[in-house]
Amino acid sequence: MARNAFYGTDKDLLREVMNTVGKPGRLGESIRCVVSVSMLTEGWDVNTVTHILGVRAFGTQLLCEQVVGRALRRQNYDLNEDGLFDVEYADILGIPFDFTAKPVISKPTAPKPTTRVQAVKERERELEIVFPRVEGYRVEMPEERIEAEFTDDSKLIIDPTAIGPTKVLMEGIVGEGVELNANVLEDIRPSTIVYNLAKRLMERHFRDHGEPLPVNLFPSIRYVVRQWLDGGYLVMKGAPVGAVLYPSIAEDACQRIYLACQRTLRGEERKKAILDAYNPKGSTRFVNFTTSKDVYRTAPDKCHVNYVVCDSSWEAELARALERNPHVTAYVKNHGLQFEVPYRDGSTPRKYLPDFIARIHDGGEEPLHLILETKGFRGKDAQAKAETMSVLWVPGVNNLGTFGRWAFAEFTEVHTIEENLDALIDGYIQRGGQ
């Protein structure tokens, strides 16, 4: 392992990886399992330890607390009927704890009943759904001129919560107070914003790795940024306009503009999805897990999996609507399915798990696979997910030509889910599978 300038020695780097196992955005994010008893004393933060057995002497009470603390990570954060967390327990044997007070012994409560959610083998032949496991996208941009097609999802709203305080009043015990502010952000000219965003776009999004900057594209990139700014897609709510040049916010703006540029691309060779090299496709046949959440029993002629896990009432309603529509030949809830969509939230790579996959008979030569999402409040993160699905994932997978036809849709009103679903499917049928 190479030496890392930020974390110091190789030993420090390894310790940081082990200390951040499973934590999003940290070095240990991608690690799923660590087999090492010594990690119990190294600050290992996991929530799956249920038993601890001491087999050697512990010299201090602090060491005892560190070891016992490995079993005190809560697993379930669902609130009960009283709006509180249920009590969770761990069995600890052989740890010489010296309590200064008499321990209070609680009567353990029975665990919640669980349900086995699994694929039903008898339904596999007719109802199995196969999907691509996408890990990235390859986009070939034009070499001469860049154009953009902006939508409501291209809009970026900046408020004080995104940038922090811009005014600070400092006062001593005596004397006059002084106000520190960021007036310089108010004085930044639009042309400066356009130039800096265009420069960032060219360097980070339109430049191939190891290749020189495509300076010939800079005039058209700058023109597109000017269109985005003049078109009202940058909305300032109580924040200075220059805050858009903060690195994290500037990357968010560039990502929205870049997706708008990709929306104008046409042709099979422009966008391609990059599949997982070791596991390029997934299937409903591999679903098998237990859950204590509410479940909805699926119709045996519509779903390969025996239950839908209901994270909300919206999902149960959508499942019922899918089963009632005669043009839906199969569907599945994306829970335990490992169907993930890579996208970027500003400069941060993330994974998105859509709610449902439905297979529709719309009159085309191949069935249409419809990815469905139920969403009440559409925040900034939801916009980035929807943009990635519509602009990158769907055309990228369709252009592969090996997984059939795919489309994406969102539902934002729970009371009209069935009507909206029927209208959506009727629209595809009227187009005759085009």
Short mmCIF file of C-alpha atoms in Angstrom, two decimals, residues 45-51 70-71 73-75:
data_model
loop_
_atom_site.label_atom_id
_atom_site.label_comp_id
_atom_site.label_asym_id
_atom_site.label_seq_id
_atom_site.Cartn_x
_atom_site.Cartn_y
_atom_site.Cartn_z
CA ASP A 45 -18.04 1.34 14.58
CA VAL A 46 -20.52 -1.32 13.42
CA ASN A 47 -24.08 -2.10 14.50
CA THR A 48 -24.16 -5.86 13.99
CA VAL A 49 -22.41 -7.09 17.17
CA THR A 50 -24.87 -9.08 19.33
CA HIS A 51 -22.53 -11.11 21.57
CA ARG A 70 -18.89 -2.45 20.25
CA ALA A 71 -22.23 -4.09 21.09
CA ARG A 73 -24.59 0.36 18.35
CA ARG A 74 -28.31 0.59 17.62
CA GLN A 75 -29.55 -1.53 14.72
#
